[in-house]
Coordinates of N, CA and C in Angstrom, one line a residue:
Chain A
X1 N 14.9 -2.4 7.8 CA 14.1 -3.0 6.6 C 14.2 -4.5 6.6
X2 N 13.2 -5.2 6.6 CA 13.1 -6.6 6.4 C 13.3 -7.1 5.1
X3 N 13.5 -6.4 4.1 CA 13.7 -6.7 2.7 C 12.8 -7.8 2.1
X4 N 11.5 -7.5 2.2 CA 10.4 -8.2 1.6 C 10.0 -7.5 0.3
X5 N 10.1 -8.6 -0.6 CA 9.5 -8.1 -1.9 C 8.3 -9.0 -2.4
X6 N 7.3 -8.4 -3.0 CA 6.2 -9.2 -3.5 C 6.1 -9.0 -4.8
X7 N 5.9 -10.0 -5.8 CA 5.5 -9.7 -7.0 C 4.4 -10.7 -7.5
X8 N 3.7 -10.5 -8.6 CA 3.6 -9.0 -9.1 C 2.9 -7.9 -8.1
X9 N 2.9 -6.7 -8.3 CA 2.3 -5.9 -7.5 C 0.7 -5.7 -7.9
X10 N 0.5 -5.9 -9.1 CA -0.8 -5.9 -9.6 C -1.0 -7.0 -10.5
X11 N -2.3 -7.6 -10.6 CA -2.4 -8.8 -11.6 C -4.0 -8.7 -11.8
X12 N -4.4 -8.8 -13.0 CA -5.6 -9.2 -13.3 C -5.7 -10.6 -14.1
X13 N -6.5 -11.4 -13.8 CA -6.5 -12.8 -14.3 C -7.9 -13.1 -14.4
X14 N -8.2 -14.4 -15.3 CA -9.6 -14.8 -15.6 C -9.9 -16.0 -14.6
X15 N -11.2 -15.9 -14.4 CA -11.9 -17.0 -13.6 C -11.3 -18.4 -14.2
X16 N -10.9 -19.3 -13.2 CA -10.4 -20.7 -13.6 C -9.0 -20.8 -13.9
X17 N -8.1 -19.8 -14.1 CA -6.8 -19.8 -14.5 C -6.0 -19.9 -13.2
X18 N -4.8 -20.6 -13.2 CA -3.8 -20.5 -11.9 C -3.2 -19.3 -11.8
X19 N -3.0 -19.0 -10.7 CA -2.1 -18.0 -10.4 C -1.1 -18.0 -9.2
X20 N 0.1 -17.6 -9.4 CA 1.1 -17.8 -8.2 C 1.7 -16.4 -7.9
X21 N 1.6 -16.2 -6.8 CA 2.2 -14.9 -6.1 C 3.3 -15.2 -5.3
X22 N 4.6 -14.3 -5.5 CA 5.7 -14.7 -4.9 C 5.9 -13.6 -3.8
X23 N 6.6 -14.0 -2.8 CA 7.3 -13.3 -1.7 C 8.6 -13.8 -1.6
X24 N 9.5 -12.7 -1.5 CA 11.1 -12.9 -1.5 C 11.5 -12.1 -0.1
X25 N 12.4 -12.8 0.5 CA 12.9 -11.9 1.6 C 14.3 -12.3 1.8
X26 N 15.4 -11.3 2.2 CA 16.7 -11.2 2.0 C 17.4 -11.7 3.3
X27 N 16.6 -11.5 4.4 CA 17.4 -11.8 5.9 C 17.3 -13.0 6.5
X28 N 16.9 -14.2 5.7 CA 16.9 -15.5 6.4 C 16.0 -15.7 7.6
X29 N 14.8 -15.1 7.4 CA 13.8 -15.2 8.5 C 13.2 -16.5 8.3
X30 N 13.0 -17.4 9.5 CA 12.2 -18.6 9.5 C 10.8 -18.7 9.3
X31 N 10.2 -17.5 9.8 CA 8.7 -17.8 9.7 C 8.2 -16.7 8.5
X32 N 7.3 -17.3 7.7 CA 6.8 -16.4 6.7 C 5.3 -16.6 6.6
X33 N 4.5 -15.5 6.2 CA 3.1 -15.7 6.2 C 2.4 -15.1 5.0
X34 N 1.1 -15.6 4.6 CA 0.5 -15.0 3.6 C -1.0 -14.7 4.2
X35 N -1.4 -13.2 3.8 CA -2.7 -12.9 4.4 C -3.3 -12.1 3.3
X36 N -4.6 -12.1 3.5 CA -5.5 -11.6 2.3 C -6.3 -10.5 3.3
X37 N -6.4 -9.2 2.5 CA -7.0 -8.0 3.2 C -8.4 -7.7 2.3
X38 N -9.5 -7.8 2.9 CA -10.8 -7.4 2.4 C -11.6 -6.3 3.2
X39 N -12.4 -5.4 2.5 CA -13.0 -4.5 3.3 C -13.9 -5.2 4.3
X40 N -14.1 -4.8 5.5 CA -15.0 -5.3 6.5 C -14.3 -6.6 7.1
X41 N -13.2 -7.1 6.8 CA -12.6 -8.3 7.2 C -11.2 -8.0 7.9
X42 N -10.6 -7.0 7.8 CA -9.2 -6.7 8.2 C -8.4 -7.7 7.4
X43 N -7.2 -8.2 8.1 CA -6.5 -9.1 7.3 C -6.8 -10.5 8.0
X44 N -6.6 -11.6 7.0 CA -7.0 -12.8 7.5 C -5.8 -13.9 7.2
X45 N -5.2 -14.5 8.0 CA -4.2 -15.5 7.4 C -4.7 -16.6 6.5
X46 N -3.8 -16.9 5.5 CA -4.2 -17.8 4.6 C -3.5 -19.1 4.9
X47 N -2.1 -18.8 4.8 CA -1.0 -20.0 5.2 C 0.2 -19.5 5.7
X48 N 0.9 -20.3 6.4 CA 2.1 -19.8 7.0 C 3.1 -21.1 7.0
X49 N 4.5 -20.5 6.9 CA 5.6 -21.5 7.0 C 6.5 -21.3 8.1
X50 N 7.1 -22.2 8.7 CA 8.0 -22.3 9.7 C 9.3 -22.8 9.4
X51 N 9.6 -22.9 8.1 CA 10.9 -23.5 7.5 C 10.7 -24.0 6.1
X52 N 11.8 -24.5 5.6 CA 11.7 -25.0 4.2 C 10.9 -26.1 4.1
X53 N 10.0 -26.3 3.3 CA 9.0 -27.4 3.1 C 8.2 -27.5 4.3
X54 N 8.0 -26.7 5.3 CA 7.3 -26.8 6.5 C 6.2 -25.5 6.3
X55 N 4.9 -26.1 6.2 CA 3.9 -25.1 5.9 C 2.6 -25.5 6.7
X56 N 1.6 -24.5 7.1 CA 0.3 -25.1 7.7 C -0.5 -24.1 7.2
X57 N -2.0 -24.5 7.5 CA -3.2 -23.7 7.0 C -3.5 -22.7 8.0
X58 N -3.9 -21.6 7.5 CA -4.5 -20.4 8.5 C -5.9 -20.6 8.5
X59 N -6.5 -19.5 8.7 CA -8.0 -19.2 8.8 C -8.8 -19.4 7.5
X60 N -8.3 -19.0 6.5 CA -8.8 -19.1 5.1 C -8.2 -19.6 4.0
X61 N -8.0 -21.0 4.3 CA -6.9 -21.6 3.3 C -7.4 -22.3 2.1
X62 N -8.8 -22.5 2.1 CA -9.5 -23.1 1.1 C -9.4 -22.5 -0.1
X63 N -8.8 -23.4 -1.2 CA -8.6 -22.6 -2.7 C -7.2 -22.1 -2.8
X64 N -6.3 -22.2 -1.9 CA -5.0 -21.8 -1.8 C -3.9 -22.8 -1.5
X65 N -2.9 -22.8 -2.2 CA -1.9 -23.5 -1.7 C -0.4 -22.8 -1.6
X66 N 0.4 -23.4 -0.8 CA 1.8 -22.6 -0.8 C 3.1 -23.6 -0.9
X67 N 4.3 -23.1 -1.1 CA 5.3 -23.8 -1.3 C 6.5 -23.0 -0.9
X68 N 7.4 -23.6 -0.1 CA 8.5 -22.9 0.2 C 9.8 -23.9 0.1
X69 N 10.4 -23.8 -1.0 CA 11.6 -24.7 -1.4 C 13.0 -24.2 -0.9
X70 N 12.9 -22.9 -0.6 CA 14.1 -22.0 -0.3 C 13.7 -21.3 0.9
X71 N 14.6 -20.9 1.7 CA 14.2 -20.0 2.9 C 13.8 -18.6 2.3
X72 N 14.3 -18.2 1.4 CA 13.9 -16.7 1.1 C 12.8 -16.8 0.2
X73 N 12.1 -17.7 -0.3 CA 10.8 -17.7 -1.2 C 9.7 -18.4 -0.6
X74 N 8.7 -17.8 -0.6 CA 7.2 -18.4 -0.4 C 6.2 -18.1 -1.3
X75 N 5.8 -19.0 -1.9 CA 4.9 -18.8 -2.9 C 3.3 -19.3 -2.6
X76 N 2.4 -18.3 -3.3 CA 1.2 -18.7 -2.9 C 0.5 -18.9 -4.1
X77 N -0.3 -20.0 -4.2 CA -1.0 -20.5 -5.6 C -2.1 -20.5 -5.6
X78 N -3.1 -20.0 -6.3 CA -4.5 -20.1 -6.5 C -4.7 -21.2 -7.6
X79 N -5.1 -22.2 -7.4 CA -5.2 -23.5 -8.5 C -6.0 -23.1 -9.5
X80 N -7.2 -22.5 -9.2 CA -8.3 -22.1 -10.1 C -8.9 -20.8 -9.6
X81 N -8.5 -19.8 -10.1 CA -9.0 -18.4 -9.6 C -10.6 -18.3 -9.7
X82 N -10.9 -17.6 -8.6 CA -12.5 -17.4 -8.6 C -12.6 -16.0 -8.3
X83 N -13.7 -15.3 -8.5 CA -14.0 -13.9 -8.1 C -14.0 -13.5 -6.8
X84 N -13.9 -14.7 -5.9 CA -14.1 -14.4 -4.3 C -12.6 -14.1 -3.9
X85 N -11.7 -14.6 -4.9 CA -10.3 -14.2 -4.4 C -9.6 -13.2 -4.9
X86 N -10.6 -12.2 -5.6 CA -10.1 -10.9 -5.6 C -9.9 -10.2 -4.3
X87 N -8.7 -9.7 -4.1 CA -8.4 -9.3 -2.9 C -6.9 -8.5 -3.0
X88 N -6.4 -8.0 -1.9 CA -5.1 -7.5 -1.7 C -4.3 -8.6 -0.7
X89 N -3.1 -9.1 -1.3 CA -2.5 -10.3 -0.6 C -1.2 -9.6 -0.2
X90 N -0.8 -9.9 1.0 CA 0.4 -9.4 1.9 C 1.0 -10.7 2.5
X91 N 2.2 -10.7 2.2 CA 3.4 -11.5 2.8 C 3.7 -10.8 3.9
X92 N 4.3 -11.5 4.9 CA 4.9 -11.1 6.2 C 5.8 -12.0 6.6
X93 N 6.9 -11.6 7.3 CA 7.8 -12.4 8.1 C 7.6 -12.1 9.5
X94 N 8.3 -12.7 10.6 CA 8.1 -12.7 11.8 C 9.5 -12.1 12.3
X95 N 9.5 -11.0 13.1 CA 10.5 -10.5 13.7 C 10.1 -10.3 15.1
X96 N 10.5 -11.1 16.3 CA 10.4 -11.1 17.3 C 8.9 -11.6 17.5
X97 N 7.9 -10.8 18.4 CA 6.6 -11.1 18.3 C 5.7 -10.6 17.4
X98 N 6.0 -9.5 16.5 CA 5.4 -8.9 15.5 C 5.7 -9.4 14.0
X99 N 4.7 -8.9 13.2 CA 5.0 -9.2 11.7 C 5.5 -8.1 11.0
X100 N 6.2 -8.1 10.1 CA 6.6 -7.0 9.2 C 6.2 -7.4 7.8
X101 N 5.6 -6.6 7.3 CA 4.7 -6.8 5.9 C 5.6 -6.3 4.6
X102 N 5.1 -7.0 3.7 CA 5.6 -6.5 2.3 C 4.6 -5.6 1.8
X103 N 4.7 -5.1 0.6 CA 3.9 -3.9 0.0 C 2.5 -4.4 -0.5
X104 N 2.3 -5.9 -0.7 CA 1.1 -6.3 -1.2 C 1.0 -6.4 -2.4
X105 N 0.3 -7.5 -3.2 CA -0.1 -7.7 -4.4 C -1.8 -7.4 -4.6
X106 N -2.2 -6.7 -5.5 CA -3.6 -6.4 -5.7 C -4.1 -7.6 -6.7
X107 N -4.7 -8.4 -6.4 CA -5.2 -9.5 -7.5 C -6.7 -9.2 -7.9
X108 N -6.9 -9.2 -9.2 CA -8.3 -8.9 -9.4 C -8.8 -10.2 -10.5
X109 N -9.9 -10.9 -10.1 CA -10.3 -12.0 -10.7 C -11.4 -11.8 -11.7
X110 N -11.5 -11.7 -13.0 CA -12.6 -11.3 -13.7 C -13.3 -12.5 -14.4
Chain B
X1 N -11.5 -19.6 20.3 CA -10.4 -18.9 19.5 C -10.2 -17.5 19.8
X2 N -9.0 -17.0 19.2 CA -8.7 -15.7 19.4 C -9.5 -14.6 18.5
X3 N -9.8 -13.6 19.1 CA -10.5 -12.5 18.2 C -10.0 -11.2 18.8
X4 N -10.4 -10.1 17.8 CA -10.1 -8.8 18.1 C -11.2 -8.0 17.6
X5 N -11.9 -7.2 18.5 CA -13.0 -6.4 18.0 C -12.6 -4.8 18.1
X6 N -12.8 -4.1 17.1 CA -12.5 -2.7 17.0 C -13.4 -1.7 16.3
X7 N -13.7 -0.5 16.8 CA -14.8 0.3 16.0 C -14.3 0.3 14.6
X8 N -15.2 0.3 13.7 CA -15.0 0.3 12.3 C -14.9 1.6 11.6
X9 N -15.6 2.6 12.3 CA -15.6 3.9 11.4 C -16.3 3.7 10.3
X10 N -16.2 4.8 9.4 CA -15.1 5.8 9.4 C -15.2 6.9 10.8
X11 N -14.0 7.0 11.3 CA -14.0 8.3 12.3 C -13.5 9.5 11.7
X12 N -14.4 10.4 11.8 CA -14.0 11.8 11.1 C -13.6 12.8 12.4
X13 N -12.6 13.4 12.4 CA -12.2 14.3 13.4 C -11.7 15.7 12.8
X14 N -11.5 16.6 13.5 CA -10.9 17.8 13.2 C -9.5 17.9 13.7
X15 N -8.5 18.7 12.9 CA -7.1 18.7 13.3 C -7.1 19.1 14.8
X16 N -6.2 18.6 15.6 CA -5.8 18.9 17.0 C -6.9 18.2 17.8
X17 N -7.7 17.6 17.3 CA -8.7 16.7 18.3 C -8.2 15.6 19.1
X18 N -8.8 15.2 20.2 CA -8.3 14.1 20.7 C -8.9 12.9 20.1
X19 N -8.0 11.7 20.0 CA -8.5 10.5 19.4 C -8.3 9.4 20.4
X20 N -9.5 8.5 20.3 CA -9.5 7.2 20.7 C -10.1 6.1 19.9
X21 N -9.5 5.2 19.8 CA -10.1 4.1 18.9 C -10.0 2.8 19.8
X22 N -11.1 2.4 20.0 CA -11.2 1.2 21.1 C -10.8 0.1 20.4
X23 N -10.4 -0.9 21.2 CA -9.9 -2.3 20.8 C -10.1 -3.3 22.0
X24 N -10.8 -4.2 21.7 CA -10.9 -5.2 22.9 C -10.6 -6.5 22.2
X25 N -10.3 -7.6 23.1 CA -9.8 -8.8 22.5 C -10.2 -10.1 23.2
X26 N -10.2 -11.2 22.7 CA -10.5 -12.4 23.5 C -9.3 -13.5 22.9
X27 N -8.6 -13.9 24.1 CA -7.5 -14.6 23.7 C -7.4 -15.5 24.9
X28 N -6.7 -16.8 24.8 CA -6.3 -17.6 25.8 C -4.9 -17.2 26.2
X29 N -4.8 -17.0 27.5 CA -3.4 -16.6 28.1 C -3.2 -15.3 28.0
X30 N -2.1 -14.7 27.9 CA -1.7 -13.3 27.7 C -0.9 -13.0 26.4
X31 N -1.8 -12.5 25.5 CA -1.2 -12.3 24.2 C -0.4 -11.2 24.1
X32 N 0.5 -11.0 23.4 CA 1.1 -9.7 22.6 C 0.0 -9.0 21.8
X33 N 0.1 -7.4 22.1 CA -0.9 -6.7 21.3 C -0.1 -5.6 20.6
X34 N -0.9 -5.2 19.3 CA -0.2 -4.5 18.5 C -1.4 -3.5 17.8
X35 N -0.9 -2.3 17.5 CA -1.5 -1.4 16.5 C -0.6 -1.3 15.2
X36 N -1.3 -1.5 14.2 CA -0.7 -1.2 12.8 C -1.4 0.0 12.3
X37 N -0.7 0.6 11.2 CA -1.2 1.7 10.5 C -0.9 1.5 9.2
X38 N -2.1 1.7 8.2 CA -2.0 1.6 6.7 C -2.4 2.7 6.0
X39 N -1.5 3.6 5.5 CA -1.6 4.8 4.7 C -2.0 4.4 3.3
X40 N -2.7 5.3 2.6 CA -3.4 4.8 1.3 C -2.3 4.2 0.4
X41 N -2.8 3.1 -0.1 CA -2.0 2.4 -1.3 C -0.6 1.7 -0.7
X42 N -0.4 1.6 0.6 CA 0.6 1.0 1.1 C 0.2 -0.2 2.1
X43 N 1.5 -0.7 2.6 CA 1.3 -1.9 3.4 C 1.0 -1.6 4.7
X44 N 1.1 -2.5 5.7 CA 1.0 -2.2 7.1 C 2.3 -1.8 7.7
X45 N 2.3 -0.9 8.6 CA 3.5 -0.6 9.4 C 3.1 -0.8 10.9
X46 N 3.9 -1.2 11.7 CA 3.8 -1.5 13.0 C 3.8 -0.2 13.7
X47 N 2.8 0.3 14.4 CA 2.7 1.6 15.0 C 3.3 1.5 16.4
X48 N 2.6 0.5 17.2 CA 3.1 0.3 18.6 C 2.9 -1.0 19.0
X49 N 3.4 -1.3 20.0 CA 3.1 -2.9 20.7 C 3.2 -2.8 22.2
X50 N 2.4 -3.9 22.8 CA 2.7 -4.1 24.4 C 2.7 -5.4 24.3
X51 N 3.8 -6.4 25.1 CA 3.8 -7.7 25.4 C 3.2 -8.2 26.7
X52 N 3.1 -7.3 27.6 CA 2.4 -7.9 28.7 C 1.6 -6.7 29.6
X53 N 0.9 -7.2 30.5 CA -0.1 -6.4 31.0 C 0.4 -5.2 31.7
X54 N -0.3 -4.1 31.6 CA 0.1 -2.5 32.1 C 1.1 -2.0 31.3
X55 N 1.8 -2.6 30.5 CA 2.7 -2.2 29.5 C 2.0 -1.0 28.7
X56 N 2.8 0.0 28.5 CA 2.3 1.0 27.5 C 3.1 1.3 26.3
X57 N 2.5 1.1 25.2 CA 3.2 1.2 23.7 C 3.0 2.6 23.5
X58 N 4.1 3.2 22.8 CA 3.7 4.5 22.3 C 4.9 4.8 21.2
X59 N 4.3 5.7 20.3 CA 5.1 6.2 19.0 C 4.4 7.1 18.4
X60 N 5.1 8.1 17.8 CA 4.7 9.4 17.0 C 3.4 10.0 17.5
X61 N 3.4 10.0 19.0 CA 2.4 10.7 19.8 C 1.2 9.7 20.1
X62 N 1.2 8.6 19.4 CA 0.1 7.6 19.8 C 0.7 6.6 21.0
X63 N -0.4 6.3 21.8 CA -0.2 5.5 23.1 C -1.3 4.6 23.1
X64 N -1.0 3.4 23.8 CA -1.9 2.3 24.0 C -1.5 1.6 25.3
X65 N -2.5 1.2 26.3 CA -2.0 0.5 27.5 C -2.6 -0.8 27.5
X66 N -1.9 -2.0 27.8 CA -2.5 -3.3 27.7 C -3.0 -3.4 29.0
X67 N -4.5 -3.6 29.1 CA -5.4 -3.6 30.0 C -5.9 -5.1 30.2
X68 N -5.4 -6.1 31.2 CA -5.7 -7.3 31.3 C -7.2 -7.6 32.0
X69 N -7.3 -6.5 32.7 CA -8.7 -6.7 33.6 C -9.9 -6.4 32.7
X70 N -9.6 -5.5 31.5 CA -10.6 -5.3 30.6 C -10.5 -5.9 29.4
X71 N -9.3 -6.7 29.2 CA -9.0 -7.2 27.8 C -9.0 -6.2 26.7
X72 N -8.3 -5.0 26.8 CA -8.4 -3.7 26.0 C -7.1 -3.3 25.7
X73 N -7.0 -2.6 24.5 CA -5.7 -2.1 24.2 C -6.2 -0.9 23.2
X74 N -6.6 0.2 23.7 CA -7.2 1.3 23.3 C -6.1 2.2 22.8
X75 N -6.2 2.8 21.4 CA -5.2 3.6 20.9 C -5.7 5.1 21.1
X76 N -4.7 6.0 21.6 CA -5.1 7.2 21.8 C -3.8 8.3 21.2
X77 N -4.4 9.6 21.0 CA -3.5 10.4 20.6 C -4.2 11.6 21.0
X78 N -3.3 12.8 21.6 CA -3.8 14.1 22.1 C -4.3 14.8 21.0
X79 N -3.5 15.0 20.1 CA -3.9 16.1 19.1 C -3.6 15.4 17.8
X80 N -4.6 15.1 16.8 CA -4.3 14.5 15.6 C -3.9 15.4 14.5
X81 N -3.5 15.1 13.6 CA -3.0 16.0 12.2 C -3.5 15.3 11.1
X82 N -3.5 16.2 10.0 CA -4.2 15.5 8.8 C -3.3 14.4 8.2
X83 N -2.1 14.4 8.6 CA -1.1 13.3 8.1 C -1.6 11.9 8.8
X84 N -2.2 12.0 9.8 CA -2.8 10.8 10.6 C -3.8 10.0 9.9
X85 N -4.5 10.7 8.9 CA -5.5 9.8 8.2 C -5.0 8.6 7.6
X86 N -5.6 7.6 7.9 CA -5.2 6.1 7.6 C -6.1 5.2 8.2
X87 N -5.8 4.0 7.8 CA -6.7 2.8 8.4 C -5.6 2.2 9.8
X88 N -6.5 2.1 10.8 CA -5.6 1.4 12.1 C -6.0 0.1 12.1
X89 N -5.4 -0.7 12.4 CA -5.7 -2.0 12.9 C -5.0 -2.6 14.2
X90 N -5.8 -3.0 15.1 CA -5.5 -3.6 16.2 C -5.2 -5.2 16.2
X91 N -4.2 -5.6 16.7 CA -3.9 -7.2 16.3 C -3.3 -7.7 17.6
X92 N -3.4 -8.9 17.7 CA -2.8 -9.9 18.8 C -2.1 -11.1 18.2
X93 N -1.1 -11.5 18.9 CA -0.3 -12.8 18.8 C -0.5 -13.6 20.2
X94 N -1.1 -14.7 20.2 CA -1.3 -15.3 21.2 C 0.1 -15.9 21.8
X95 N 0.2 -16.1 23.2 CA 1.5 -16.4 23.9 C 1.7 -17.8 23.5
X96 N 3.1 -18.2 23.1 CA 3.3 -19.5 22.7 C 2.7 -19.9 21.5
X97 N 2.3 -18.9 20.8 CA 1.7 -19.2 19.3 C 2.7 -19.7 18.4
X98 N 4.0 -19.9 18.8 CA 4.9 -20.4 17.8 C 4.8 -19.8 16.6
X99 N 4.7 -20.4 15.4 CA 4.8 -19.7 13.9 C 3.4 -19.1 13.7
X100 N 2.3 -19.3 14.5 CA 1.1 -18.9 14.3 C 1.1 -17.2 14.0
X101 N 0.2 -16.7 12.9 CA 0.3 -15.5 12.7 C -0.6 -14.6 13.5
X102 N -0.7 -13.4 13.2 CA -1.6 -12.4 14.0 C -3.0 -12.7 13.7
X103 N -3.7 -12.1 14.7 CA -5.3 -12.3 14.6 C -5.6 -10.5 14.7
X104 N -6.3 -10.1 13.6 CA -6.5 -8.9 13.2 C -7.7 -8.5 13.7
X105 N -8.3 -7.1 14.0 CA -9.6 -6.6 13.9 C -9.8 -6.1 12.5
X106 N -11.0 -5.6 12.3 CA -11.3 -5.4 11.0 C -10.9 -4.0 10.3
X107 N -10.2 -3.1 11.4 CA -9.7 -1.7 10.9 C -10.6 -0.8 11.1
X108 N -10.1 0.5 11.4 CA -10.8 1.6 11.7 C -10.3 2.6 10.8
X109 N -11.0 3.2 9.8 CA -10.7 4.3 8.8 C -10.8 5.6 9.5
X110 N -9.8 6.2 9.7 CA -9.5 7.7 10.4 C -9.3 8.7 9.4
X111 N -10.2 9.8 9.5 CA -10.4 10.9 8.6 C -10.0 12.2 9.3
X112 N -8.9 12.9 9.2 CA -8.6 14.1 9.9 C -8.8 15.3 8.9
X113 N -9.7 16.1 9.3 CA -10.1 17.3 8.6 C -9.3 18.6 8.9
X114 N -8.9 19.5 8.0 CA -8.0 20.4 8.5 C -9.1 21.6 9.0

C-alpha cells in the first residue's frame, strides 16, 4: 500500500471560484503526479513534482497550478474554476517504472 | 511525442469467452508498458507490466507480450468472468523519462455477461 490519500473525495463548486485538491502520501516518495480522467480521453497528466518545490507542467496544465512545500503533500489548485475542469482527478506516486494511484477526487464545476 | 492507441469499446463478451484488447504505441526508444484496470467507482490498479522487448507480463489470468517489431502490447485472457467487467487502460513510460508521468490510451470498457 503506497499510502496515498486524496481530499476531498467529492466537491461541487461554482464557476470562477478557486479550488484546491490535496494529495498526501506517507512513504516519502520523491515523484508525485496529478492526472485528470475524462470520458474519451483516458488519463492526462496535468503537473508533476520531482521533489520539494520542484514541479513541472504536463500535457494539460493550463488553468492549473501546483505546490509542494513538503515531501508528503502535493496540492493542485484551480485558480478560477471553469466547467471544462469538471473531471475526476487522480494523484499518483512513482514506484519503480509504474505509477500507483490514489482513489480520486470527483470535481463538479457548476 | 509518445502516444498509445487502444480499442475503445465497449467490448461485450459472454462469460468464459476469450478476450483480446489491442494496444499499440508510438514512443522514442524502448518504453516500459503497462495495463491498468479500473473497477466502477475506484482508482486505477496496475494489472501487469513489461519493461523490455519480448517480456510477458501476467497477472490474474491476464497476459500481454511486449512486441517491439509491431509496437504492440495486446491484453489477453483465456476465459473471462463477470468480475472482469471494468475499464482497461494501456499505458507507457518512456525510457529515461525521469520524473515524467505515464502516457495512457483512452481506455476500453469491458462488459462480461453471465
